[in-house]
Amino acid sequence: MMSKNGDEFTEQESKKILDSINNHHMAELHALAVQNVRKNSHKKDSKVSFPKLSAVSRDGFTVTYVECESNSMCTMGLLKHTFDTSIRTADDAIRAIVDIGRDGLEPKWSWLLESLPVAILFNMAVLGYITIKGGESSLQNIAETIPLAKNVILYIFGSIHFMFKFVQTTFYIAVAIHVLEAAYVAYELKRSTMMSNKTIVEWFLLVCFTGYPVTNKALDIIKAAKAKKFEKVE
């Protein structure tokens, strides 16, 4: 990747940049690749793997990666990014690439508006209301108001009381699972990435709200961050 001003990094400087990013910032590279796929591909179910900083100059950098569809068809992806600010040293380049990649590691609160998280939040709200606020009487009122609902409840659960205990237990188990998921995600992100504590707290809260949909996004980052470490062990 040639610099417009002709002032290239030395071979030693380039090696320093490539080694630093490819060995210590795989999560940021993965985020860059995912953003590029989401921006330029219509395949929303594509998965990104093996991101690699392949070239760098004072003007920008190139990232290569493998993009696989759900039917296992894989192609090589390419991202070329131009720096917005002047890059003078190898350390400047490393900081700039990491900062650009970290933008893609930020969790999005807009994920709460996606279909699956909305369904989960709605179900949790209903279970929570019955468990904490409405109590068994709320189910009794529903059964008395809607005869069909009463018949279904009695057919499946045998009694209003047993259904309430089922709802209550389901709610507490779901809350516990979400909190445990969130704690695991926060721990792994702290251990395997260089995210700020603020960003990790945001991941924790979003997983507490939705569970699996956001956990799955976090696990992709964690897997990418650990990829280079596993490669070294092997």
PDB file of C-alpha atoms in Angstrom:
ATOM      1  CA  MET A   1       0.000   0.000   0.000  1.00  0.00           C
ATOM      2  CA  MET A   2       1.882   3.010  -1.318  1.00  0.00           C
ATOM      3  CA  SER A   3       1.809   6.362   0.402  1.00  0.00           C
ATOM      4  CA  LYS A   4       0.710   9.326  -1.730  1.00  0.00           C
ATOM      5  CA  ASN A   5       3.537  11.442  -0.401  1.00  0.00           C
ATOM      6  CA  GLY A   6       6.098   8.711  -1.087  1.00  0.00           C
ATOM      7  CA  ASP A   7       7.281   8.656   2.517  1.00  0.00           C
ATOM      8  CA  GLU A   8       6.790   4.975   3.399  1.00  0.00           C
ATOM      9  CA  PHE A   9       7.359   3.261   6.714  1.00  0.00           C
ATOM     10  CA  THR A  10      10.622   1.411   6.925  1.00  0.00           C
ATOM     11  CA  GLU A  11      10.503  -2.389   6.854  1.00  0.00           C
ATOM     12  CA  GLN A  12      11.153  -2.441  10.593  1.00  0.00           C
ATOM     13  CA  GLU A  13       8.375   0.079  11.291  1.00  0.00           C
ATOM     14  CA  SER A  14       5.908  -1.840   9.125  1.00  0.00           C
ATOM     15  CA  LYS A  15       6.758  -5.082  10.886  1.00  0.00           C
ATOM     16  CA  LYS A  16       6.241  -3.424  14.264  1.00  0.00           C
ATOM     17  CA  ILE A  17       2.785  -2.197  13.252  1.00  0.00           C
ATOM     18  CA  LEU A  18       1.687  -5.489  11.676  1.00  0.00           C
ATOM     19  CA  ASP A  19       2.964  -7.570  14.596  1.00  0.00           C
ATOM     20  CA  SER A  20       1.354  -5.315  17.203  1.00  0.00           C
ATOM     21  CA  ILE A  21      -2.071  -5.263  15.549  1.00  0.00           C
ATOM     22  CA  ASN A  22      -2.144  -8.904  14.426  1.00  0.00           C
ATOM     23  CA  ASN A  23      -0.884 -10.239  17.764  1.00  0.00           C
ATOM     24  CA  HIS A  24      -2.661  -8.005  20.263  1.00  0.00           C
ATOM     25  CA  HIS A  25      -5.711  -6.418  18.620  1.00  0.00           C
ATOM     26  CA  MET A  26      -7.603  -9.206  16.886  1.00  0.00           C
ATOM     27  CA  ALA A  27     -10.901  -8.007  18.357  1.00  0.00           C
ATOM     28  CA  GLU A  28     -10.451  -4.592  16.721  1.00  0.00           C
ATOM     29  CA  LEU A  29      -9.569  -6.225  13.377  1.00  0.00           C
ATOM     30  CA  HIS A  30     -12.637  -8.440  13.616  1.00  0.00           C
ATOM     31  CA  ALA A  31     -14.813  -5.390  14.308  1.00  0.00           C
ATOM     32  CA  LEU A  32     -13.394  -3.609  11.255  1.00  0.00           C
ATOM     33  CA  ALA A  33     -14.071  -6.631   9.037  1.00  0.00           C
ATOM     34  CA  VAL A  34     -17.622  -7.053  10.358  1.00  0.00           C
ATOM     35  CA  GLN A  35     -18.379  -3.372   9.778  1.00  0.00           C
ATOM     36  CA  ASN A  36     -17.078  -3.664   6.210  1.00  0.00           C
ATOM     37  CA  VAL A  37     -19.282  -6.714   5.529  1.00  0.00           C
ATOM     38  CA  ARG A  38     -22.377  -5.037   6.996  1.00  0.00           C
ATOM     39  CA  LYS A  39     -21.715  -1.928   4.928  1.00  0.00           C
ATOM     40  CA  ASN A  40     -20.926  -3.519   1.579  1.00  0.00           C
ATOM     41  CA  SER A  41     -22.647  -6.910   1.586  1.00  0.00           C
ATOM     42  CA  HIS A  42     -26.324  -7.860   1.337  1.00  0.00           C
ATOM     43  CA  LYS A  43     -25.575 -11.137   3.109  1.00  0.00           C
ATOM     44  CA  LYS A  44     -26.649 -10.300   6.663  1.00  0.00           C
ATOM     45  CA  ASP A  45     -25.931 -13.828   7.913  1.00  0.00           C
ATOM     46  CA  SER A  46     -22.295 -13.819   6.786  1.00  0.00           C
ATOM     47  CA  LYS A  47     -19.636 -14.685   9.344  1.00  0.00           C
ATOM     48  CA  VAL A  48     -16.169 -13.142   9.447  1.00  0.00           C
ATOM     49  CA  SER A  49     -13.024 -15.038  10.410  1.00  0.00           C
ATOM     50  CA  PHE A  50      -9.232 -14.772  10.180  1.00  0.00           C
ATOM     51  CA  PRO A  51      -8.972 -10.962   9.943  1.00  0.00           C
ATOM     52  CA  LYS A  52      -5.428  -9.776   9.301  1.00  0.00           C
ATOM     53  CA  LEU A  53      -3.739  -6.420   8.879  1.00  0.00           C
ATOM     54  CA  SER A  54      -1.915  -7.105   5.619  1.00  0.00           C
ATOM     55  CA  ALA A  55      -0.486  -3.706   4.692  1.00  0.00           C
ATOM     56  CA  VAL A  56      -0.016  -0.250   6.173  1.00  0.00           C
ATOM     57  CA  SER A  57       1.310   3.118   5.050  1.00  0.00           C
ATOM     58  CA  ARG A  58       1.188   6.656   6.373  1.00  0.00           C
ATOM     59  CA  ASP A  59      -2.012   7.183   4.367  1.00  0.00           C
ATOM     60  CA  GLY A  60      -3.996   4.115   5.403  1.00  0.00           C
ATOM     61  CA  PHE A  61      -4.111   0.363   5.861  1.00  0.00           C
ATOM     62  CA  THR A  62      -5.513  -2.837   4.377  1.00  0.00           C
ATOM     63  CA  VAL A  63      -7.284  -5.648   6.229  1.00  0.00           C
ATOM     64  CA  THR A  64      -8.009  -9.047   4.686  1.00  0.00           C
ATOM     65  CA  TYR A  65     -10.482 -11.577   6.090  1.00  0.00           C
ATOM     66  CA  VAL A  66     -12.560 -14.621   5.213  1.00  0.00           C
ATOM     67  CA  GLU A  67     -16.309 -14.097   4.774  1.00  0.00           C
ATOM     68  CA  CYS A  68     -18.499 -17.206   4.975  1.00  0.00           C
ATOM     69  CA  GLU A  69     -22.219 -17.477   4.256  1.00  0.00           C
ATOM     70  CA  SER A  70     -24.503 -19.780   6.203  1.00  0.00           C
ATOM     71  CA  ASN A  71     -24.249 -22.385   3.440  1.00  0.00           C
ATOM     72  CA  SER A  72     -20.466 -22.551   4.060  1.00  0.00           C
ATOM     73  CA  MET A  73     -19.478 -20.733   0.854  1.00  0.00           C
ATOM     74  CA  CYS A  74     -16.451 -18.608   1.734  1.00  0.00           C
ATOM     75  CA  THR A  75     -14.696 -15.776  -0.074  1.00  0.00           C
ATOM     76  CA  MET A  76     -11.803 -13.479   0.713  1.00  0.00           C
ATOM     77  CA  GLY A  77     -12.783 -10.013   1.863  1.00  0.00           C
ATOM     78  CA  LEU A  78     -10.773  -6.829   1.585  1.00  0.00           C
ATOM     79  CA  LEU A  79     -10.998  -3.570   3.515  1.00  0.00           C
ATOM     80  CA  LYS A  80      -8.999  -0.484   2.580  1.00  0.00           C
ATOM     81  CA  HIS A  81      -9.156   2.426   4.997  1.00  0.00           C
ATOM     82  CA  THR A  82      -7.629   5.870   4.680  1.00  0.00           C
ATOM     83  CA  PHE A  83      -6.440   7.681   7.807  1.00  0.00           C
ATOM     84  CA  ASP A  84      -8.226  10.943   8.582  1.00  0.00           C
ATOM     85  CA  THR A  85      -5.223  12.416  10.364  1.00  0.00           C
ATOM     86  CA  SER A  86      -1.551  12.633   9.547  1.00  0.00           C
ATOM     87  CA  ILE A  87       0.438   9.559  10.599  1.00  0.00           C
ATOM     88  CA  ARG A  88       4.059  10.248  11.411  1.00  0.00           C
ATOM     89  CA  THR A  89       5.316   7.274  13.417  1.00  0.00           C
ATOM     90  CA  ALA A  90       4.630   3.549  13.780  1.00  0.00           C
ATOM     91  CA  ASP A  91       3.131   4.178  17.222  1.00  0.00           C
ATOM     92  CA  ASP A  92       0.777   6.769  15.698  1.00  0.00           C
ATOM     93  CA  ALA A  93      -0.363   4.179  13.148  1.00  0.00           C
ATOM     94  CA  ILE A  94      -0.977   1.540  15.826  1.00  0.00           C
ATOM     95  CA  ARG A  95      -3.026   3.946  17.950  1.00  0.00           C
ATOM     96  CA  ALA A  96      -5.040   5.119  14.932  1.00  0.00           C
ATOM     97  CA  ILE A  97      -5.898   1.580  13.761  1.00  0.00           C
ATOM     98  CA  VAL A  98      -6.849   0.491  17.292  1.00  0.00           C
ATOM     99  CA  ASP A  99      -9.053   3.579  17.788  1.00  0.00           C
ATOM    100  CA  ILE A 100     -10.836   2.978  14.472  1.00  0.00           C
ATOM    101  CA  GLY A 101     -11.385  -0.679  15.344  1.00  0.00           C
ATOM    102  CA  ARG A 102     -12.656   0.081  18.842  1.00  0.00           C
ATOM    103  CA  ASP A 103     -15.553   2.052  17.406  1.00  0.00           C
ATOM    104  CA  GLY A 104     -16.852  -1.289  16.128  1.00  0.00           C
ATOM    105  CA  LEU A 105     -16.548  -2.908  19.556  1.00  0.00           C
ATOM    106  CA  GLU A 106     -19.043  -0.535  21.144  1.00  0.00           C
ATOM    107  CA  PRO A 107     -22.368  -2.279  21.884  1.00  0.00           C
ATOM    108  CA  LYS A 108     -25.409  -0.656  20.291  1.00  0.00           C
ATOM    109  CA  TRP A 109     -28.476   0.123  22.382  1.00  0.00           C
ATOM    110  CA  SER A 110     -30.435   0.039  19.118  1.00  0.00           C
ATOM    111  CA  TRP A 111     -30.063  -3.763  19.266  1.00  0.00           C
ATOM    112  CA  LEU A 112     -32.899  -3.660  21.805  1.00  0.00           C
ATOM    113  CA  LEU A 113     -35.213  -2.730  18.934  1.00  0.00           C
ATOM    114  CA  GLU A 114     -34.416  -5.846  16.886  1.00  0.00           C
ATOM    115  CA  SER A 115     -37.164  -8.458  16.660  1.00  0.00           C
ATOM    116  CA  LEU A 116     -35.714 -11.148  18.951  1.00  0.00           C
ATOM    117  CA  PRO A 117     -34.629  -8.767  21.757  1.00  0.00           C
ATOM    118  CA  VAL A 118     -38.058  -7.081  21.599  1.00  0.00           C
ATOM    119  CA  ALA A 119     -39.758 -10.468  21.996  1.00  0.00           C
ATOM    120  CA  ILE A 120     -37.501 -11.378  24.929  1.00  0.00           C
ATOM    121  CA  LEU A 121     -38.020  -8.009  26.644  1.00  0.00           C
ATOM    122  CA  PHE A 122     -41.785  -8.302  26.209  1.00  0.00           C
ATOM    123  CA  ASN A 123     -41.866 -11.819  27.673  1.00  0.00           C
ATOM    124  CA  MET A 124     -39.641 -10.808  30.583  1.00  0.00           C
ATOM    125  CA  ALA A 125     -41.855  -7.786  31.257  1.00  0.00           C
ATOM    126  CA  VAL A 126     -44.998  -9.933  31.339  1.00  0.00           C
ATOM    127  CA  LEU A 127     -43.390 -12.569  33.564  1.00  0.00           C
ATOM    128  CA  GLY A 128     -41.957  -9.858  35.819  1.00  0.00           C
ATOM    129  CA  TYR A 129     -45.261  -8.057  36.158  1.00  0.00           C
ATOM    130  CA  ILE A 130     -47.118 -11.232  37.121  1.00  0.00           C
ATOM    131  CA  THR A 131     -44.369 -12.309  39.518  1.00  0.00           C
ATOM    132  CA  ILE A 132     -43.669  -8.985  41.256  1.00  0.00           C
ATOM    133  CA  LYS A 133     -46.768  -6.836  40.820  1.00  0.00           C
ATOM    134  CA  GLY A 134     -49.855  -8.724  39.685  1.00  0.00           C
ATOM    135  CA  GLY A 135     -49.438 -11.928  41.631  1.00  0.00           C
ATOM    136  CA  GLU A 136     -51.694 -14.950  41.390  1.00  0.00           C
ATOM    137  CA  SER A 137     -54.776 -12.708  41.385  1.00  0.00           C
ATOM    138  CA  SER A 138     -53.792 -11.267  37.979  1.00  0.00           C
ATOM    139  CA  LEU A 139     -53.940 -14.734  36.455  1.00  0.00           C
ATOM    140  CA  GLN A 140     -57.239 -15.357  38.237  1.00  0.00           C
ATOM    141  CA  ASN A 141     -58.660 -12.167  36.715  1.00  0.00           C
ATOM    142  CA  ILE A 142     -57.553 -13.216  33.240  1.00  0.00           C
ATOM    143  CA  ALA A 143     -59.144 -16.635  33.699  1.00  0.00           C
ATOM    144  CA  GLU A 144     -62.428 -15.101  34.852  1.00  0.00           C
ATOM    145  CA  THR A 145     -62.473 -12.546  32.033  1.00  0.00           C
ATOM    146  CA  ILE A 146     -61.532 -14.949  29.229  1.00  0.00           C
ATOM    147  CA  PRO A 147     -63.123 -18.407  29.590  1.00  0.00           C
ATOM    148  CA  LEU A 148     -60.939 -19.855  26.855  1.00  0.00           C
ATOM    149  CA  ALA A 149     -57.811 -18.744  28.727  1.00  0.00           C
ATOM    150  CA  LYS A 150     -59.113 -20.434  31.875  1.00  0.00           C
ATOM    151  CA  ASN A 151     -59.703 -23.675  29.991  1.00  0.00           C
ATOM    152  CA  VAL A 152     -56.216 -23.591  28.518  1.00  0.00           C
ATOM    153  CA  ILE A 153     -54.613 -22.851  31.900  1.00  0.00           C
ATOM    154  CA  LEU A 154     -56.494 -25.651  33.625  1.00  0.00           C
ATOM    155  CA  TYR A 155     -55.769 -28.064  30.779  1.00  0.00           C
ATOM    156  CA  ILE A 156     -52.017 -27.398  30.777  1.00  0.00           C
ATOM    157  CA  PHE A 157     -51.267 -26.577  34.410  1.00  0.00           C
ATOM    158  CA  GLY A 158     -54.182 -28.071  36.333  1.00  0.00           C
ATOM    159  CA  SER A 159     -54.749 -24.957  38.461  1.00  0.00           C
ATOM    160  CA  ILE A 160     -54.205 -21.185  38.535  1.00  0.00           C
ATOM    161  CA  HIS A 161     -51.920 -21.579  41.552  1.00  0.00           C
ATOM    162  CA  PHE A 162     -49.632 -24.047  39.786  1.00  0.00           C
ATOM    163  CA  MET A 163     -49.409 -21.777  36.725  1.00  0.00           C
ATOM    164  CA  PHE A 164     -48.437 -18.831  38.935  1.00  0.00           C
ATOM    165  CA  LYS A 165     -45.669 -20.893  40.538  1.00  0.00           C
ATOM    166  CA  PHE A 166     -44.488 -21.881  37.063  1.00  0.00           C
ATOM    167  CA  VAL A 167     -44.437 -18.243  35.888  1.00  0.00           C
ATOM    168  CA  GLN A 168     -42.664 -17.152  39.061  1.00  0.00           C
ATOM    169  CA  THR A 169     -40.008 -19.856  38.772  1.00  0.00           C
ATOM    170  CA  THR A 170     -39.499 -19.198  35.046  1.00  0.00           C
ATOM    171  CA  PHE A 171     -38.973 -15.471  35.682  1.00  0.00           C
ATOM    172  CA  TYR A 172     -36.365 -15.951  38.405  1.00  0.00           C
ATOM    173  CA  ILE A 173     -34.511 -18.605  36.414  1.00  0.00           C
ATOM    174  CA  ALA A 174     -34.476 -16.356  33.316  1.00  0.00           C
ATOM    175  CA  VAL A 175     -33.132 -13.412  35.344  1.00  0.00           C
ATOM    176  CA  ALA A 176     -30.430 -15.611  36.889  1.00  0.00           C
ATOM    177  CA  ILE A 177     -29.393 -16.968  33.484  1.00  0.00           C
ATOM    178  CA  HIS A 178     -29.195 -13.481  31.973  1.00  0.00           C
ATOM    179  CA  VAL A 179     -27.079 -12.179  34.855  1.00  0.00           C
ATOM    180  CA  LEU A 180     -24.743 -15.186  34.679  1.00  0.00           C
ATOM    181  CA  GLU A 181     -24.423 -14.736  30.906  1.00  0.00           C
ATOM    182  CA  ALA A 182     -23.663 -11.042  31.393  1.00  0.00           C
ATOM    183  CA  ALA A 183     -21.038 -11.774  34.059  1.00  0.00           C
ATOM    184  CA  TYR A 184     -19.365 -14.343  31.791  1.00  0.00           C
ATOM    185  CA  VAL A 185     -19.361 -11.939  28.831  1.00  0.00           C
ATOM    186  CA  ALA A 186     -17.926  -9.107  30.944  1.00  0.00           C
ATOM    187  CA  TYR A 187     -15.222 -11.393  32.360  1.00  0.00           C
ATOM    188  CA  GLU A 188     -14.168 -12.700  28.945  1.00  0.00           C
ATOM    189  CA  LEU A 189     -14.184  -9.250  27.338  1.00  0.00           C
ATOM    190  CA  LYS A 190     -12.036  -7.906  30.178  1.00  0.00           C
ATOM    191  CA  ARG A 191      -9.647 -10.854  29.903  1.00  0.00           C
ATOM    192  CA  SER A 192      -9.315 -11.106  26.125  1.00  0.00           C
ATOM    193  CA  THR A 193      -9.729  -7.536  24.846  1.00  0.00           C
ATOM    194  CA  MET A 194      -8.552  -4.053  25.749  1.00  0.00           C
ATOM    195  CA  MET A 195     -12.036  -2.541  26.025  1.00  0.00           C
ATOM    196  CA  SER A 196     -12.633   0.246  28.515  1.00  0.00           C
ATOM    197  CA  ASN A 197     -14.559  -0.539  31.686  1.00  0.00           C
ATOM    198  CA  LYS A 198     -17.399   1.704  30.454  1.00  0.00           C
ATOM    199  CA  THR A 199     -17.782  -0.345  27.279  1.00  0.00           C
ATOM    200  CA  ILE A 200     -17.719  -3.628  29.209  1.00  0.00           C
ATOM    201  CA  VAL A 201     -20.422  -2.334  31.586  1.00  0.00           C
ATOM    202  CA  GLU A 202     -22.587  -1.492  28.558  1.00  0.00           C
ATOM    203  CA  TRP A 203     -22.129  -5.044  27.229  1.00  0.00           C
ATOM    204  CA  PHE A 204     -23.039  -6.376  30.687  1.00  0.00           C
ATOM    205  CA  LEU A 205     -26.265  -4.358  30.849  1.00  0.00           C
ATOM    206  CA  LEU A 206     -27.384  -5.256  27.332  1.00  0.00           C
ATOM    207  CA  VAL A 207     -26.848  -8.965  27.986  1.00  0.00           C
ATOM    208  CA  CYS A 208     -28.803  -8.643  31.260  1.00  0.00           C
ATOM    209  CA  PHE A 209     -31.717  -7.199  29.271  1.00  0.00           C
ATOM    210  CA  THR A 210     -31.759  -9.617  26.336  1.00  0.00           C
ATOM    211  CA  GLY A 211     -29.547 -12.615  27.015  1.00  0.00           C
ATOM    212  CA  TYR A 212     -28.635 -14.736  23.976  1.00  0.00           C
ATOM    213  CA  PRO A 213     -28.991 -12.218  21.078  1.00  0.00           C
ATOM    214  CA  VAL A 214     -26.357  -9.863  22.533  1.00  0.00           C
ATOM    215  CA  THR A 215     -24.334 -12.672  24.109  1.00  0.00           C
ATOM    216  CA  ASN A 216     -23.902 -14.138  20.628  1.00  0.00           C
ATOM    217  CA  LYS A 217     -22.502 -10.852  19.324  1.00  0.00           C
ATOM    218  CA  ALA A 218     -20.073 -10.658  22.246  1.00  0.00           C
ATOM    219  CA  LEU A 219     -18.930 -14.259  21.753  1.00  0.00           C
ATOM    220  CA  ASP A 220     -17.941 -13.440  18.159  1.00  0.00           C
ATOM    221  CA  ILE A 221     -15.648 -10.703  19.489  1.00  0.00           C
ATOM    222  CA  ILE A 222     -14.248 -12.935  22.232  1.00  0.00           C
ATOM    223  CA  LYS A 223     -13.569 -15.744  19.753  1.00  0.00           C
ATOM    224  CA  ALA A 224     -11.755 -13.336  17.436  1.00  0.00           C
ATOM    225  CA  ALA A 225      -9.706 -11.887  20.302  1.00  0.00           C
ATOM    226  CA  LYS A 226      -8.592 -15.358  21.374  1.00  0.00           C
ATOM    227  CA  ALA A 227      -7.884 -16.648  17.866  1.00  0.00           C
ATOM    228  CA  LYS A 228      -4.258 -15.531  17.763  1.00  0.00           C
ATOM    229  CA  LYS A 229      -3.597 -16.912  21.245  1.00  0.00           C
ATOM    230  CA  PHE A 230      -4.929 -20.332  20.235  1.00  0.00           C
ATOM    231  CA  GLU A 231      -2.859 -20.197  17.068  1.00  0.00           C
ATOM    232  CA  LYS A 232       0.296 -19.629  19.123  1.00  0.00           C
ATOM    233  CA  VAL A 233      -0.463 -22.542  21.446  1.00  0.00           C
ATOM    234  CA  GLU A 234      -0.944 -24.892  18.521  1.00  0.00           C
TER     235      GLU A 234
END
